[in-house]
Coordinates of C-alpha atoms in Angstrom, one line a residue:
M460 CA 0.0 0.0 0.0
I461 CA 1.3 3.5 -0.9
A462 CA 2.0 5.7 2.1
P463 CA -0.2 8.8 2.4
V464 CA 1.3 12.2 1.6
L465 CA -0.4 13.7 4.6
Q466 CA -1.7 12.1 7.8
V467 CA -3.6 14.0 10.5
H468 CA -4.0 12.1 13.8
H469 CA -6.6 13.2 16.4
L470 CA -6.0 16.9 16.0
K471 CA -7.5 19.2 18.7
K472 CA -7.5 22.9 19.1
A473 CA -9.6 24.9 21.6
Y474 CA -10.1 28.6 22.2
G475 CA -11.2 28.8 25.8
A476 CA -14.3 26.7 26.2
I477 CA -14.8 26.5 22.4
Q478 CA -13.5 23.3 20.8
A479 CA -12.8 24.5 17.3
V480 CA -11.2 21.2 16.2
G481 CA -12.2 18.2 18.3
G482 CA -10.1 15.1 17.4
V483 CA -9.9 15.2 13.6
S484 CA -8.2 12.4 11.8
F485 CA -7.8 11.8 8.0
D486 CA -5.1 11.1 5.4
V487 CA -4.4 12.4 1.9
R488 CA -3.1 9.9 -0.7
P489 CA -0.5 10.6 -3.4
G490 CA -2.2 12.3 -6.4
E491 CA -5.5 12.8 -4.5
I492 CA -7.7 15.9 -4.5
F493 CA -9.2 15.9 -1.0
G494 CA -12.1 18.3 -0.2
V495 CA -13.0 19.7 3.2
I496 CA -16.5 21.1 3.5
G497 CA -18.8 22.1 6.4
P498 CA -21.0 25.0 7.6
N499 CA -19.4 28.2 8.9
G500 CA -17.9 27.5 12.3
S501 CA -17.3 23.8 11.7
G502 CA -13.5 24.2 12.2
K503 CA -12.2 24.1 8.7
T504 CA -10.1 27.2 8.9
T505 CA -8.6 26.2 12.3
L506 CA -7.8 22.8 10.9
F507 CA -6.1 24.4 7.8
N508 CA -4.1 26.8 9.9
S509 CA -3.0 24.0 12.1
M510 CA -1.9 21.9 9.1
L511 CA 0.1 24.9 7.8
G512 CA 1.9 25.7 11.0
Q513 CA 0.2 29.0 11.5
I514 CA -1.3 27.9 14.8
K515 CA -0.2 25.1 17.1
P516 CA -2.7 22.3 17.9
D517 CA -3.4 21.5 21.5
E518 CA -3.2 17.7 20.8
G519 CA -2.6 15.4 17.9
R520 CA 0.0 14.9 15.2
I521 CA 0.5 15.9 11.6
E522 CA 2.8 13.8 9.4
L523 CA 4.1 14.8 6.0
K524 CA 5.4 11.9 4.0
G525 CA 5.7 9.9 7.2
K526 CA 7.6 12.5 9.2
D527 CA 6.2 14.4 12.1
V528 CA 5.8 18.1 11.2
T529 CA 3.4 19.2 13.9
K530 CA 5.7 21.8 15.4
L531 CA 7.0 23.2 12.1
G532 CA 6.1 26.7 11.0
P533 CA 4.9 27.8 7.5
L534 CA 8.4 28.5 6.1
E535 CA 9.7 25.1 7.1
L536 CA 6.6 23.4 5.7
S537 CA 7.0 25.3 2.5
R538 CA 10.6 24.1 2.1
R539 CA 9.4 20.5 2.7
G540 CA 7.0 20.7 -0.2
V541 CA 3.8 22.3 1.0
G542 CA 2.2 25.0 -1.1
R543 CA -0.9 27.0 -0.2
T544 CA -3.3 29.7 -1.2
F545 CA -5.3 32.0 1.1
Q546 CA -8.9 33.1 1.2
T547 CA -7.6 36.7 0.5
L548 CA -5.3 37.3 -2.5
Q549 CA -1.6 37.3 -1.8
V550 CA -0.3 38.8 -5.1
F551 CA 2.1 41.8 -5.3
G552 CA 0.1 44.4 -7.1
K553 CA 2.9 46.5 -8.3
M554 CA 4.9 43.6 -9.8
T555 CA 4.2 41.9 -13.1
V556 CA 2.5 38.6 -13.2
R557 CA 5.7 36.9 -14.2
D558 CA 7.7 38.5 -11.4
N559 CA 5.0 37.4 -8.9
L560 CA 5.6 33.8 -9.8
I561 CA 9.4 34.1 -9.7
V562 CA 9.3 35.8 -6.2
A563 CA 7.0 33.0 -5.0
A564 CA 9.6 30.4 -5.7
Q565 CA 12.8 32.3 -4.8
E566 CA 12.7 31.0 -1.2
H567 CA 13.4 27.6 -2.5
Q568 CA 16.5 28.7 -4.5
G569 CA 19.4 27.8 -2.3
T570 CA 20.9 30.2 0.3
M571 CA 20.5 34.0 0.5
F572 CA 24.1 34.4 -0.6
S573 CA 23.6 32.2 -3.7
R574 CA 20.4 34.1 -4.6
M575 CA 22.2 37.5 -4.4
F576 CA 24.5 36.4 -7.3
A577 CA 21.9 34.6 -9.3
P578 CA 20.5 35.9 -12.6
T579 CA 17.7 38.5 -12.2
D580 CA 15.0 35.8 -12.6
S581 CA 17.0 33.4 -10.4
N582 CA 16.8 30.9 -13.3
L583 CA 13.1 30.6 -12.6
G584 CA 11.9 32.3 -15.8
D585 CA 11.3 29.2 -17.8
K586 CA 9.4 27.6 -15.0
A587 CA 7.3 30.8 -14.6
D588 CA 6.6 30.9 -18.3
A589 CA 5.5 27.3 -18.4
L590 CA 3.0 27.9 -15.6
I591 CA 1.8 31.1 -17.2
D592 CA 1.0 29.1 -20.3
Q593 CA -0.7 26.4 -18.4
F594 CA -2.8 28.9 -16.5
R595 CA -3.7 30.6 -19.8
I596 CA -2.6 34.0 -18.7
S597 CA 0.2 34.6 -21.2
H598 CA -1.6 37.7 -22.5
V599 CA -1.2 39.4 -19.1
A600 CA 2.2 38.0 -18.1
H601 CA 4.0 41.4 -18.3
K602 CA 1.1 43.5 -16.8
K603 CA 1.2 44.5 -13.1
A604 CA -0.9 42.1 -11.1
G605 CA -2.8 45.0 -9.5
E606 CA -4.1 46.0 -12.9
L607 CA -5.8 42.6 -13.5
S608 CA -9.4 41.6 -12.8
Y609 CA -10.1 39.8 -9.6
G610 CA -10.5 36.5 -11.4
Q611 CA -7.2 36.9 -13.2
Q612 CA -5.5 37.8 -9.9
K613 CA -6.9 34.6 -8.4
L614 CA -5.3 32.6 -11.2
V615 CA -2.0 34.3 -10.5
D616 CA -2.4 33.6 -6.8
I617 CA -3.0 29.9 -7.5
A618 CA -0.1 29.7 -9.9
M619 CA 2.2 31.1 -7.3
A620 CA 1.5 28.2 -5.0
F621 CA 2.7 25.8 -7.7
M622 CA 6.0 27.5 -8.5
S623 CA 8.0 25.6 -5.9
E624 CA 6.7 22.3 -7.4
P625 CA 5.1 21.2 -4.0
D626 CA 4.1 17.7 -3.2
L627 CA 1.0 19.0 -1.4
V628 CA -1.0 22.1 -2.1
L629 CA -3.7 23.5 0.4
L630 CA -6.2 25.6 -1.4
D631 CA -8.4 27.8 0.8
E632 CA -11.6 28.7 -1.1
P633 CA -10.1 29.0 -4.6
C634 CA -13.5 30.1 -5.9
A635 CA -14.3 32.8 -3.3
G636 CA -15.3 36.0 -5.0
V637 CA -14.7 34.6 -8.5
N638 CA -17.2 35.2 -11.3
P639 CA -19.3 32.0 -11.8
S640 CA -18.1 31.8 -15.4
L641 CA -14.5 31.3 -14.2
V642 CA -15.3 28.6 -11.6
S643 CA -15.4 25.7 -14.2
G644 CA -12.2 27.0 -15.6
I645 CA -10.5 26.8 -12.2
S646 CA -11.8 23.3 -11.8
T647 CA -10.5 22.2 -15.2
L648 CA -7.1 23.8 -14.4
L649 CA -6.8 22.1 -11.1
R650 CA -7.6 18.7 -12.6
E651 CA -4.9 19.3 -15.3
L652 CA -2.4 20.3 -12.7
N653 CA -3.2 17.2 -10.6
Q654 CA -2.7 15.0 -13.6
T655 CA 0.5 16.7 -15.0
R656 CA 2.3 17.5 -11.8
K657 CA 1.1 14.4 -9.8
G658 CA 0.7 16.4 -6.6
S659 CA -1.9 16.1 -3.9
F660 CA -4.4 18.9 -3.1
V661 CA -6.5 19.7 -0.1
V662 CA -9.4 22.0 -1.0
I663 CA -11.7 24.0 1.3
E664 CA -14.6 25.4 -0.6
H665 CA -18.2 26.4 -0.1
N666 CA -19.2 25.9 -3.8
M667 CA -20.6 22.4 -3.6
D668 CA -20.8 21.8 -7.4
F669 CA -17.1 22.7 -7.6
V670 CA -16.1 20.3 -4.8
M671 CA -18.3 17.5 -6.0
G672 CA -17.0 17.7 -9.5
L673 CA -13.3 18.1 -8.6
C674 CA -12.5 16.0 -5.5
H675 CA -11.7 12.3 -5.3
R676 CA -12.8 12.2 -1.6
I677 CA -14.5 14.7 0.6
M678 CA -14.5 15.2 4.4
V679 CA -17.5 16.8 6.0
M680 CA -16.9 18.7 9.3
V681 CA -19.6 19.8 11.8
E682 CA -18.8 21.5 15.1
G683 CA -15.1 20.7 14.9
K684 CA -15.5 17.0 14.2
V685 CA -15.6 14.7 11.2
L686 CA -19.1 13.8 10.2
A687 CA -18.2 11.7 7.2
I688 CA -15.4 11.0 4.7
G689 CA -16.1 9.5 1.3
T690 CA -16.4 9.8 -2.4
P691 CA -18.6 12.6 -3.8
E692 CA -21.3 9.9 -4.5
E693 CA -21.0 8.6 -0.9
I694 CA -21.3 12.1 0.5
R695 CA -24.3 12.9 -1.6
A696 CA -26.0 9.7 -0.4
N697 CA -25.2 10.2 3.3
K698 CA -28.3 11.1 5.2
Q699 CA -26.4 12.6 8.1
V700 CA -24.6 15.0 5.7
L701 CA -27.8 15.9 4.0
D702 CA -29.5 16.7 7.3
A703 CA -26.5 18.6 8.8
Y704 CA -25.2 20.5 5.8
L705 CA -26.3 19.9 2.3
G706 CA -30.1 19.9 2.8
S707 CA -32.3 17.3 1.4

């Protein structure tokens, strides 16, 4: 059996008397797109931030490719092959699209000393151009990111997460605020990236059609706990999920 890329064991995080995450366990397999859904206040964001080293869980363990990374911060996790996007855009508005992608990957280019004497694009230009082509944003590659539409900036933001060639990418509401006409395009793009780059994705998203059409498996959270894990078909047919979240 192939070992999981990510394993979360009995993760707990409380804020005073509020148990935001109450003993969550799951794994993400190599090449899998794993969705996380649940109503507001179900603990999804706290779970994500714990997995990304932004907050420390009270109990439990997080393993990346079999190694305990529970105590690592965001930078260390990034250097171990974890990419991410945020709910809010993280693009540099005054820089070009191409330079945004290059900057996103420079932390992975050796030491600070070696980067000081590297070419202007840190030898990342070809990689950036390839992603720009794949994301179908070549026509705006040399525009400042701040001049783009919100949807185009969202594509740049997602592309930045892939510049370091991560083994695992955590996508926090990739469709939030995006024009509905672009949602299917983002879904298609993520499927292509999953197939061509062979990475694993964890996706938090409120757009149920998007999640059901994209993810191989889905975890449903309610009140900080796991209600169900299964394929989209299994989740659709789960009466507890229907009652608690999706509606009948």
